[in-house]
mmCIF file of C-alpha atoms in Angstrom:
data_model
loop_
_atom_site.group_PDB
_atom_site.id
_atom_site.type_symbol
_atom_site.label_atom_id
_atom_site.label_comp_id
_atom_site.label_asym_id
_atom_site.label_seq_id
_atom_site.Cartn_x
_atom_site.Cartn_y
_atom_site.Cartn_z
ATOM 1 C CA UNK A 1 205.954 52.155 59.570
ATOM 2 C CA UNK A 2 205.998 48.610 60.444
ATOM 3 C CA UNK A 3 203.736 46.045 61.826
ATOM 4 C CA UNK A 4 200.874 48.284 61.081
ATOM 5 C CA UNK A 5 202.695 50.281 58.715
ATOM 6 C CA UNK A 6 203.467 52.810 61.250
ATOM 7 C CA UNK A 7 201.869 51.449 61.022
ATOM 8 C CA UNK A 8 200.483 52.296 61.323
ATOM 9 C CA UNK A 9 199.393 50.623 60.666
ATOM 10 C CA UNK A 10 199.775 51.543 61.351
ATOM 11 C CA UNK A 11 198.139 50.237 64.474
ATOM 12 C CA UNK A 12 198.537 49.754 65.419
ATOM 13 C CA UNK A 13 199.122 51.915 64.345
ATOM 14 C CA UNK A 14 196.249 53.608 65.595
ATOM 15 C CA UNK A 15 194.190 52.381 68.544
ATOM 16 C CA UNK A 16 194.683 55.500 70.644
ATOM 17 C CA UNK A 17 192.871 57.710 68.145
ATOM 18 C CA UNK A 18 189.705 55.719 68.619
ATOM 19 C CA UNK A 19 189.847 56.151 72.366
ATOM 20 C CA UNK A 20 190.406 59.866 71.928
ATOM 21 C CA UNK A 21 187.288 60.157 69.829
ATOM 22 C CA UNK A 22 185.098 58.435 72.379
ATOM 23 C CA UNK A 23 183.226 61.409 73.771
ATOM 24 C CA UNK A 24 180.681 61.284 76.545
ATOM 25 C CA UNK A 25 178.010 60.664 73.944
ATOM 26 C CA UNK A 26 179.775 57.700 72.393
ATOM 27 C CA UNK A 27 179.959 54.331 74.188
ATOM 28 C CA UNK A 28 183.510 52.953 74.405
ATOM 29 C CA UNK A 29 184.508 50.503 71.726
ATOM 30 C CA UNK A 30 187.722 48.591 71.187
ATOM 31 C CA UNK A 31 189.844 50.035 68.442
ATOM 32 C CA UNK A 32 191.036 47.685 65.735
ATOM 33 C CA UNK A 33 194.568 48.958 64.983
ATOM 34 C CA UNK A 34 197.251 48.661 63.209
ATOM 35 C CA UNK A 35 195.548 44.942 59.386
ATOM 36 C CA UNK A 36 196.908 42.495 56.748
ATOM 37 C CA UNK A 37 196.817 42.614 53.136
ATOM 38 C CA UNK A 38 194.740 40.309 51.065
ATOM 39 C CA UNK A 39 197.138 41.155 48.235
ATOM 40 C CA UNK A 40 200.171 39.565 49.794
ATOM 41 C CA UNK A 41 198.794 36.118 50.267
ATOM 42 C CA UNK A 42 197.976 33.442 47.766
ATOM 43 C CA UNK A 43 194.495 32.013 48.148
ATOM 44 C CA UNK A 44 193.999 29.014 50.391
ATOM 45 C CA UNK A 45 192.411 25.919 48.827
ATOM 46 C CA UNK A 46 189.416 26.971 50.880
ATOM 47 C CA UNK A 47 188.848 30.637 50.058
ATOM 48 C CA UNK A 48 189.878 32.652 53.074
ATOM 49 C CA UNK A 49 187.842 35.664 52.085
ATOM 50 C CA UNK A 50 184.690 33.659 52.582
ATOM 51 C CA UNK A 51 185.808 32.394 55.957
ATOM 52 C CA UNK A 52 186.358 35.934 57.165
ATOM 53 C CA UNK A 53 183.030 37.149 55.935
ATOM 54 C CA UNK A 54 181.911 40.398 57.534
ATOM 55 C CA UNK A 55 178.377 40.901 58.783
ATOM 56 C CA UNK A 56 175.787 42.254 56.365
ATOM 57 C CA UNK A 57 176.418 45.861 57.324
ATOM 58 C CA UNK A 58 179.960 45.914 55.948
ATOM 59 C CA UNK A 59 180.296 43.610 52.920
ATOM 60 C CA UNK A 60 182.510 45.985 50.962
ATOM 61 C CA UNK A 61 185.925 45.071 52.494
ATOM 62 C CA UNK A 62 185.236 41.376 51.876
ATOM 63 C CA UNK A 63 184.326 42.001 48.286
ATOM 64 C CA UNK A 64 187.494 44.006 47.793
ATOM 65 C CA UNK A 65 189.576 41.209 49.253
ATOM 66 C CA UNK A 66 188.086 38.717 46.804
ATOM 67 C CA UNK A 67 188.714 40.997 43.899
ATOM 68 C CA UNK A 68 192.268 41.944 44.756
ATOM 69 C CA UNK A 69 193.774 38.749 46.108
ATOM 70 C CA UNK A 70 194.145 36.881 42.803
ATOM 71 C CA UNK A 71 195.750 39.921 41.171
ATOM 72 C CA UNK A 72 198.934 39.854 43.242
ATOM 73 C CA UNK A 73 199.124 36.103 43.614
ATOM 74 C CA UNK A 74 202.743 34.951 43.471
ATOM 75 C CA UNK A 75 203.965 31.892 41.554
ATOM 76 C CA UNK A 76 203.806 28.798 43.687
ATOM 77 C CA UNK A 77 207.244 27.369 42.875
ATOM 78 C CA UNK A 78 209.473 28.016 45.862
ATOM 79 C CA UNK A 79 212.891 29.257 44.819
ATOM 80 C CA UNK A 80 215.324 27.511 47.117
ATOM 81 C CA UNK A 81 218.200 28.764 45.006
ATOM 82 C CA UNK A 82 217.798 32.394 46.036
ATOM 83 C CA UNK A 83 220.848 32.361 48.255
ATOM 84 C CA UNK A 84 223.078 30.266 45.990
ATOM 85 C CA UNK A 85 222.632 31.962 42.615
ATOM 86 C CA UNK A 86 225.916 33.277 41.197
ATOM 87 C CA UNK A 87 226.231 37.010 41.744
ATOM 88 C CA UNK A 88 226.003 39.210 38.698
ATOM 89 C CA UNK A 89 223.172 37.315 37.030
ATOM 90 C CA UNK A 90 219.822 39.063 36.775
ATOM 91 C CA UNK A 91 217.059 36.903 38.176
ATOM 92 C CA UNK A 92 213.339 37.603 38.535
ATOM 93 C CA UNK A 93 211.802 37.915 41.967
ATOM 94 C CA UNK A 94 212.245 34.604 43.764
ATOM 95 C CA UNK A 95 209.213 33.042 45.419
ATOM 96 C CA UNK A 96 210.347 31.664 48.761
ATOM 97 C CA UNK A 97 207.009 30.888 50.389
ATOM 98 C CA UNK A 98 203.842 30.196 48.439
ATOM 99 C CA UNK A 99 201.455 31.764 50.911
ATOM 100 C CA UNK A 100 200.940 33.304 54.295
ATOM 101 C CA UNK A 101 201.225 31.117 57.384
ATOM 102 C CA UNK A 102 198.124 32.616 58.998
ATOM 103 C CA UNK A 103 195.146 30.224 59.248
ATOM 104 C CA UNK A 104 191.638 31.116 58.188
ATOM 105 C CA UNK A 105 189.540 32.974 60.737
ATOM 106 C CA UNK A 106 185.746 32.676 60.514
ATOM 107 C CA UNK A 107 184.285 36.181 60.808
ATOM 108 C CA UNK A 108 187.781 37.505 61.535
ATOM 109 C CA UNK A 109 188.107 35.645 64.850
ATOM 110 C CA UNK A 110 190.800 32.968 65.121
ATOM 111 C CA UNK A 111 190.084 29.541 66.632
ATOM 112 C CA UNK A 112 191.153 29.081 70.244
ATOM 113 C CA UNK A 113 194.948 28.784 70.577
ATOM 114 C CA UNK A 114 195.661 29.521 66.885
ATOM 115 C CA UNK A 115 197.270 32.910 67.577
ATOM 116 C CA UNK A 116 199.582 31.449 70.244
ATOM 117 C CA UNK A 117 200.955 28.971 67.710
ATOM 118 C CA UNK A 118 202.130 31.887 65.561
ATOM 119 C CA UNK A 119 203.345 34.314 68.226
ATOM 120 C CA UNK A 120 202.736 34.473 71.965
ATOM 121 C CA UNK A 121 201.082 37.517 73.501
ATOM 122 C CA UNK A 122 203.867 39.914 74.448
ATOM 123 C CA UNK A 123 206.384 38.061 72.276
ATOM 124 C CA UNK A 124 208.593 39.573 69.594
ATOM 125 C CA UNK A 125 207.165 39.698 66.066
ATOM 126 C CA UNK A 126 207.930 36.800 63.730
ATOM 127 C CA UNK A 127 209.429 37.691 60.331
ATOM 128 C CA UNK A 128 209.009 35.332 57.372
ATOM 129 C CA UNK A 129 210.363 35.905 53.867
ATOM 130 C CA UNK A 130 207.804 35.339 51.101
ATOM 131 C CA UNK A 131 209.819 36.383 48.038
ATOM 132 C CA UNK A 132 213.520 37.282 47.816
ATOM 133 C CA UNK A 133 213.082 39.774 44.984
ATOM 134 C CA UNK A 134 215.277 40.376 41.962
ATOM 135 C CA UNK A 135 219.038 40.678 41.905
ATOM 136 C CA UNK A 136 221.228 42.264 43.039
ATOM 137 C CA UNK A 137 220.270 41.061 46.516
ATOM 138 C CA UNK A 138 221.847 41.822 49.865
ATOM 139 C CA UNK A 139 220.842 41.696 53.523
ATOM 140 C CA UNK A 140 219.165 44.792 54.980
ATOM 141 C CA UNK A 141 219.829 45.701 58.613
ATOM 142 C CA UNK A 142 219.593 48.739 60.851
ATOM 143 C CA UNK A 143 222.758 50.590 61.854
ATOM 144 C CA UNK A 144 221.360 53.391 64.009
ATOM 145 C CA UNK A 145 223.462 56.477 64.617
ATOM 146 C CA UNK A 146 223.721 57.632 68.221
ATOM 147 C CA UNK A 147 222.052 60.929 69.032
ATOM 148 C CA UNK A 148 218.789 62.798 68.560
ATOM 149 C CA UNK A 149 217.092 62.641 65.184
ATOM 150 C CA UNK A 150 214.861 65.231 63.547
ATOM 151 C CA UNK A 151 211.419 65.560 65.173
ATOM 152 C CA UNK A 152 208.699 63.306 63.788
ATOM 153 C CA UNK A 153 205.343 64.906 63.014
ATOM 154 C CA UNK A 154 202.341 62.585 62.901
ATOM 155 C CA UNK A 155 198.835 63.497 61.797
ATOM 156 C CA UNK A 156 195.790 61.293 62.252
ATOM 157 C CA UNK A 157 192.298 61.536 60.760
ATOM 158 C CA UNK A 158 189.399 59.360 61.885
ATOM 159 C CA UNK A 159 185.963 58.695 60.423
ATOM 160 C CA UNK A 160 183.550 56.515 62.390
ATOM 161 C CA UNK A 161 179.987 55.258 62.115
ATOM 162 C CA UNK A 162 178.009 53.118 64.549
ATOM 163 C CA UNK A 163 174.719 51.273 64.595
ATOM 164 C CA UNK A 164 172.755 49.577 67.362
ATOM 165 C CA UNK A 165 169.088 48.794 68.041
ATOM 166 C CA UNK A 166 167.270 52.109 67.973
ATOM 167 C CA UNK A 167 170.370 54.045 66.933
ATOM 168 C CA UNK A 168 172.095 54.611 63.613
ATOM 169 C CA UNK A 169 174.975 57.095 63.694
ATOM 170 C CA UNK A 170 176.010 58.155 60.169
ATOM 171 C CA UNK A 171 179.707 58.475 59.296
ATOM 172 C CA UNK A 172 181.275 61.222 61.401
ATOM 173 C CA UNK A 173 184.698 62.739 60.810
ATOM 174 C CA UNK A 174 186.687 63.607 63.917
ATOM 175 C CA UNK A 175 189.119 66.526 64.229
ATOM 176 C CA UNK A 176 192.686 65.852 63.137
ATOM 177 C CA UNK A 177 195.145 64.930 65.871
ATOM 178 C CA UNK A 178 198.697 66.202 65.408
ATOM 179 C CA UNK A 179 201.641 64.997 67.487
ATOM 180 C CA UNK A 180 205.332 65.852 67.433
ATOM 181 C CA UNK A 181 207.898 63.415 68.843
ATOM 182 C CA UNK A 182 211.604 63.598 69.567
ATOM 183 C CA UNK A 183 213.624 60.365 69.418
ATOM 184 C CA UNK A 184 217.211 59.573 70.304
ATOM 185 C CA UNK A 185 219.323 56.417 70.037
ATOM 186 C CA UNK A 186 221.897 55.462 72.658
ATOM 187 C CA UNK A 187 225.038 53.328 72.489
ATOM 188 C CA UNK A 188 224.517 49.889 71.026
ATOM 189 C CA UNK A 189 224.672 47.045 73.543
ATOM 190 C CA UNK A 190 224.999 43.623 71.982
ATOM 191 C CA UNK A 191 222.552 43.666 69.085
ATOM 192 C CA UNK A 192 220.223 46.286 70.621
ATOM 193 C CA UNK A 193 220.033 50.062 70.713
ATOM 194 C CA UNK A 194 218.210 51.816 73.582
ATOM 195 C CA UNK A 195 215.703 54.336 72.224
ATOM 196 C CA UNK A 196 214.145 57.224 74.110
ATOM 197 C CA UNK A 197 211.184 59.217 72.854
ATOM 198 C CA UNK A 198 209.283 62.254 74.094
ATOM 199 C CA UNK A 199 205.925 63.642 73.037
ATOM 200 C CA UNK A 200 206.900 67.288 72.560
ATOM 201 C CA UNK A 201 203.566 68.609 71.392
ATOM 202 C CA UNK A 202 199.996 67.413 70.820
ATOM 203 C CA UNK A 203 197.067 69.266 69.345
ATOM 204 C CA UNK A 204 193.736 69.020 67.549
ATOM 205 C CA UNK A 205 192.679 70.754 64.329
ATOM 206 C CA UNK A 206 189.119 71.265 63.092
ATOM 207 C CA UNK A 207 188.674 70.170 59.489
ATOM 208 C CA UNK A 208 185.079 71.388 59.242
ATOM 209 C CA UNK A 209 182.882 73.960 61.049
ATOM 210 C CA UNK A 210 180.901 71.232 62.782
ATOM 211 C CA UNK A 211 184.022 69.911 64.505
ATOM 212 C CA UNK A 212 184.732 73.021 66.557
ATOM 213 C CA UNK A 213 182.829 71.816 69.635
ATOM 214 C CA UNK A 214 184.525 68.410 69.656
ATOM 215 C CA UNK A 215 187.913 70.060 69.122
ATOM 216 C CA UNK A 216 187.485 72.268 72.171
ATOM 217 C CA UNK A 217 186.376 69.287 74.259
ATOM 218 C CA UNK A 218 189.426 67.228 73.264
ATOM 219 C CA UNK A 219 192.070 69.893 73.863
ATOM 220 C CA UNK A 220 192.046 69.746 77.694
ATOM 221 C CA UNK A 221 192.091 65.935 77.586
ATOM 222 C CA UNK A 222 195.142 65.844 75.336
ATOM 223 C CA UNK A 223 197.127 68.731 76.816
ATOM 224 C CA UNK A 224 198.453 66.750 79.836
ATOM 225 C CA UNK A 225 200.029 64.224 77.459
ATOM 226 C CA UNK A 226 202.715 66.712 76.467
ATOM 227 C CA UNK A 227 206.023 65.568 77.933
ATOM 228 C CA UNK A 228 205.087 61.894 77.963
ATOM 229 C CA UNK A 229 208.205 59.744 77.681
ATOM 230 C CA UNK A 230 208.854 56.276 76.336
ATOM 231 C CA UNK A 231 211.819 53.950 76.245
ATOM 232 C CA UNK A 232 212.368 50.763 74.277
ATOM 233 C CA UNK A 233 215.015 48.649 72.575
ATOM 234 C CA UNK A 234 215.370 47.784 68.898
ATOM 235 C CA UNK A 235 217.726 45.240 67.353
ATOM 236 C CA UNK A 236 219.560 45.170 64.024
ATOM 237 C CA UNK A 237 216.537 43.665 62.284
ATOM 238 C CA UNK A 238 214.095 46.239 63.619
ATOM 239 C CA UNK A 239 212.421 44.106 66.265
ATOM 240 C CA UNK A 240 211.197 46.324 69.104
ATOM 241 C CA UNK A 241 210.927 45.024 72.667
ATOM 242 C CA UNK A 242 210.689 46.048 76.327
ATOM 243 C CA UNK A 243 208.622 49.189 75.788
ATOM 244 C CA UNK A 244 208.078 51.280 78.928
ATOM 245 C CA UNK A 245 206.396 54.638 79.421
ATOM 246 C CA UNK A 246 206.580 57.515 81.870
ATOM 247 C CA UNK A 247 203.200 59.209 82.049
ATOM 248 C CA UNK A 248 202.892 62.683 83.623
ATOM 249 C CA UNK A 249 200.945 62.591 86.885
ATOM 250 C CA UNK A 250 198.422 65.112 85.563
ATOM 251 C CA UNK A 251 197.247 62.761 82.813
ATOM 252 C CA UNK A 252 193.653 61.602 83.523
ATOM 253 C CA UNK A 253 192.755 57.916 83.475
ATOM 254 C CA UNK A 254 190.931 58.159 80.147
ATOM 255 C CA UNK A 255 193.987 59.693 78.495
ATOM 256 C CA UNK A 256 196.232 57.011 79.977
ATOM 257 C CA UNK A 257 194.164 54.422 78.120
ATOM 258 C CA UNK A 258 195.107 56.197 74.910
ATOM 259 C CA UNK A 259 198.765 55.656 75.652
ATOM 260 C CA UNK A 260 198.611 51.894 75.169
ATOM 261 C CA UNK A 261 197.570 52.317 71.569
ATOM 262 C CA UNK A 262 199.988 55.171 70.978
ATOM 263 C CA UNK A 263 202.891 53.142 72.328
ATOM 264 C CA UNK A 264 202.078 50.381 69.875
ATOM 265 C CA UNK A 265 201.810 52.899 67.055
ATOM 266 C CA UNK A 266 205.264 54.295 67.806
ATOM 267 C CA UNK A 267 206.659 50.800 68.213
ATOM 268 C CA UNK A 268 205.236 49.870 64.832
ATOM 269 C CA UNK A 269 207.129 52.599 63.007
ATOM 270 C CA UNK A 270 210.303 50.501 62.932
ATOM 271 C CA UNK A 271 209.809 47.980 60.131
ATOM 272 C CA UNK A 272 211.221 44.525 60.973
ATOM 273 C CA UNK A 273 213.547 43.249 58.236
ATOM 274 C CA UNK A 274 214.178 39.647 57.101
ATOM 275 C CA UNK A 275 217.459 37.847 57.798
ATOM 276 C CA UNK A 276 217.821 36.784 54.169
ATOM 277 C CA UNK A 277 219.299 38.812 51.308
ATOM 278 C CA UNK A 278 216.623 40.751 49.414
ATOM 279 C CA UNK A 279 216.294 42.801 46.233
ATOM 280 C CA UNK A 280 213.670 45.008 44.637
ATOM 281 C CA UNK A 281 210.305 43.264 44.666
ATOM 282 C CA UNK A 282 211.073 41.286 47.826
ATOM 283 C CA UNK A 283 208.154 40.506 50.130
ATOM 284 C CA UNK A 284 208.153 39.496 53.761
ATOM 285 C CA UNK A 285 205.510 38.900 56.379
ATOM 286 C CA UNK A 286 205.619 40.160 59.967
ATOM 287 C CA UNK A 287 203.267 38.585 62.515
ATOM 288 C CA UNK A 288 202.790 40.191 65.915
ATOM 289 C CA UNK A 289 200.367 40.425 68.836
ATOM 290 C CA UNK A 290 198.942 43.615 70.257
ATOM 291 C CA UNK A 291 196.231 44.801 72.588
ATOM 292 C CA UNK A 292 193.775 47.450 71.400
ATOM 293 C CA UNK A 293 191.251 48.793 73.904
ATOM 294 C CA UNK A 294 190.719 45.456 75.567
ATOM 295 C CA UNK A 295 190.908 43.261 72.462
ATOM 296 C CA UNK A 296 193.726 40.763 71.828
ATOM 297 C CA UNK A 297 194.688 41.048 68.160
ATOM 298 C CA UNK A 298 196.985 39.204 65.787
ATOM 299 C CA UNK A 299 198.464 41.619 63.266
ATOM 300 C CA UNK A 300 199.945 40.494 59.963
ATOM 301 C CA UNK A 301 201.934 43.049 57.963
ATOM 302 C CA UNK A 302 203.257 42.342 54.482
ATOM 303 C CA UNK A 303 206.106 44.510 53.211
ATOM 304 C CA UNK A 304 207.167 44.889 49.583
ATOM 305 C CA UNK A 305 210.543 46.460 48.811
ATOM 306 C CA UNK A 306 209.836 48.914 45.995
ATOM 307 C CA UNK A 307 213.214 50.631 45.882
ATOM 308 C CA UNK A 308 216.547 50.593 47.664
ATOM 309 C CA UNK A 309 219.070 53.420 47.441
ATOM 310 C CA UNK A 310 221.953 52.895 49.825
ATOM 311 C CA UNK A 311 220.550 53.020 53.359
ATOM 312 C CA UNK A 312 217.108 54.247 52.260
ATOM 313 C CA UNK A 313 214.312 51.726 51.671
ATOM 314 C CA UNK A 314 210.952 52.520 50.098
ATOM 315 C CA UNK A 315 208.287 50.043 51.166
ATOM 316 C CA UNK A 316 204.694 49.281 50.302
ATOM 317 C CA UNK A 317 202.900 47.912 53.331
ATOM 318 C CA UNK A 318 199.630 46.041 53.728
ATOM 319 C CA UNK A 319 198.270 45.086 57.115
ATOM 320 C CA UNK A 320 195.491 42.885 58.395
ATOM 321 C CA UNK A 321 194.282 42.235 61.906
ATOM 322 C CA UNK A 322 192.455 39.208 63.254
ATOM 323 C CA UNK A 323 190.993 38.782 66.709
ATOM 324 C CA UNK A 324 192.980 36.237 68.731
ATOM 325 C CA UNK A 325 189.724 35.366 70.522
ATOM 326 C CA UNK A 326 186.250 36.808 70.990
ATOM 327 C CA UNK A 327 186.940 38.303 74.422
ATOM 328 C CA UNK A 328 187.009 42.077 74.716
ATOM 329 C CA UNK A 329 187.072 44.446 77.696
ATOM 330 C CA UNK A 330 186.773 48.048 76.483
ATOM 331 C CA UNK A 331 188.059 50.645 78.974
ATOM 332 C CA UNK A 332 185.310 52.484 80.811
ATOM 333 C CA UNK A 333 182.765 49.696 80.460
ATOM 334 C CA UNK A 334 180.122 49.990 83.234
ATOM 335 C CA UNK A 335 180.074 47.423 86.064
ATOM 336 C CA UNK A 336 177.979 44.367 85.271
ATOM 337 C CA UNK A 337 178.606 44.765 81.557
ATOM 338 C CA UNK A 338 180.445 42.239 79.401
ATOM 339 C CA UNK A 339 181.210 42.232 75.703
ATOM 340 C CA UNK A 340 182.358 39.780 73.079
ATOM 341 C CA UNK A 341 183.300 40.056 69.432
ATOM 342 C CA UNK A 342 180.841 38.580 66.956
ATOM 343 C CA UNK A 343 182.707 39.667 63.818
ATOM 344 C CA UNK A 344 185.871 41.628 63.117
ATOM 345 C CA UNK A 345 187.597 42.837 59.957
ATOM 346 C CA UNK A 346 190.504 45.256 59.692
ATOM 347 C CA UNK A 347 192.663 45.900 56.635
ATOM 348 C CA UNK A 348 194.824 48.701 55.329
ATOM 349 C CA UNK A 349 197.718 49.724 53.142
ATOM 350 C CA UNK A 350 200.255 52.480 52.768
ATOM 351 C CA UNK A 351 203.848 53.390 52.039
ATOM 352 C CA UNK A 352 206.898 54.054 54.161
ATOM 353 C CA UNK A 353 210.323 55.508 53.462
ATOM 354 C CA UNK A 354 212.942 54.599 56.037
ATOM 355 C CA UNK A 355 216.629 55.216 56.566
ATOM 356 C CA UNK A 356 218.276 52.241 58.267
ATOM 357 C CA UNK A 357 220.570 54.671 60.143
ATOM 358 C CA UNK A 358 217.635 56.578 61.636
ATOM 359 C CA UNK A 359 215.369 55.568 64.502
ATOM 360 C CA UNK A 360 212.192 56.907 62.841
ATOM 361 C CA UNK A 361 210.971 56.760 59.235
ATOM 362 C CA UNK A 362 211.534 59.642 56.831
ATOM 363 C CA UNK A 363 207.911 59.785 55.761
ATOM 364 C CA UNK A 364 204.874 57.792 54.805
ATOM 365 C CA UNK A 365 201.142 57.310 55.130
ATOM 366 C CA UNK A 366 198.647 54.591 55.965
ATOM 367 C CA UNK A 367 194.897 54.127 55.673
ATOM 368 C CA UNK A 368 193.069 51.433 57.619
ATOM 369 C CA UNK A 369 189.419 50.392 57.347
ATOM 370 C CA UNK A 370 187.917 48.373 60.176
ATOM 371 C CA UNK A 371 184.516 46.928 60.944
ATOM 372 C CA UNK A 372 183.378 45.032 64.008
ATOM 373 C CA UNK A 373 180.231 43.761 65.606
ATOM 374 C CA UNK A 374 180.050 43.514 69.401
ATOM 375 C CA UNK A 375 177.529 41.720 71.560
ATOM 376 C CA UNK A 376 177.165 43.664 74.793
ATOM 377 C CA UNK A 377 175.465 42.070 77.804
ATOM 378 C CA UNK A 378 174.244 44.290 80.626
ATOM 379 C CA UNK A 379 173.119 42.889 83.962
ATOM 380 C CA UNK A 380 171.264 45.216 86.343
ATOM 381 C CA UNK A 381 168.386 44.874 88.782
ATOM 382 C CA UNK A 382 168.270 41.126 88.315
ATOM 383 C CA UNK A 383 167.703 41.518 84.590
ATOM 384 C CA UNK A 384 170.071 40.752 81.726
ATOM 385 C CA UNK A 385 169.907 42.401 78.338
ATOM 386 C CA UNK A 386 171.935 41.666 75.201
ATOM 387 C CA UNK A 387 172.530 44.133 72.432
ATOM 388 C CA UNK A 388 174.601 44.044 69.245
ATOM 389 C CA UNK A 389 176.555 47.113 68.211
ATOM 390 C CA UNK A 390 178.425 47.554 64.924
ATOM 391 C CA UNK A 391 181.244 50.052 64.497
ATOM 392 C CA UNK A 392 182.996 50.984 61.247
ATOM 393 C CA UNK A 393 186.118 53.154 61.231
ATOM 394 C CA UNK A 394 188.558 54.561 58.715
ATOM 395 C CA UNK A 395 191.854 55.834 60.117
ATOM 396 C CA UNK A 396 194.414 57.677 58.009
ATOM 397 C CA UNK A 397 197.865 58.415 59.385
ATOM 398 C CA UNK A 398 200.591 60.483 57.762
ATOM 399 C CA UNK A 399 204.000 61.401 59.092
ATOM 400 C CA UNK A 400 207.026 63.435 58.120
ATOM 401 C CA UNK A 401 210.249 64.803 59.579
ATOM 402 C CA UNK A 402 210.332 68.469 60.571
#
């Protein structure tokens, strides 16, 4: 998992599931994907939690952020000696950076141009070491082995609720989506490996009797996705770039929209690593840009190295997403309709176990809670109407090797 902890966020790990769940009875909404962690950042002089206050209908995530942030606050003394300490001595986790570099975002929406100062849309993620960790320390890099790896099995559960004037949809759990991927790494060229992936199988499972009807409706929409191919490059530090897809001709337009989010979810599974030497307890921040159902998002992932055994790293991951701006264009929006974000909040956490010789993680899981409020404006017959819609989602992703 990486930028979204598979990130999923895990976003990322994660936008395509929301599109999949948008049935004919559910108006399209942009999926918040892949979240940062309030834990990993020290508080700003001006409390950030307050600046990102969620609307009245979803105060819980904000309250949790206030309660948790001080708990994991790191010491503020920057340890500039991390790289020069004599080897063999046991040192506590070194604090390299006192806090995250992400500015405050009122209601979860960044000021104009703030996201571009951190990372440009379409640019490679930026990795920043926050704490070097305890000794012994050494650099961590990928050394992928050429060939096909074991299939990756990914399961995704979604719970969603929505409210709008005259409508209040209680929390609804969607059927579980299950996907199986094959990945292979090619010969290394320079500092990059070419990676090819194929969606070998996709299915839907009912978790409750009431889901049977939705399950049957989703199956024909998902079936054409089988055989979908993707190609991308990943460097020694896990930075993914130049992602392309080959979509079967039989895939309907609605299903193609799902592929954008799924591509980002797959891309997010490779955790970017810092250039510096790290030990147990090390923390680093990864800042990236992604598009989720018409919304431009800034995603901040904070990784904590819990354990390192040879080539295998066990990571705790926390993710947070902020809207780069208030513009949003959900797929399938009727002509004459525009939408903008009024408030946005998306946070999650999970774990990931990765082998630096393998293209995909060994296993892991991620849970992401998101809440947004949209103002939708509809113009028809010379009249214009505005309506606010709030959507809350909880996405849980798990994955393993078959």
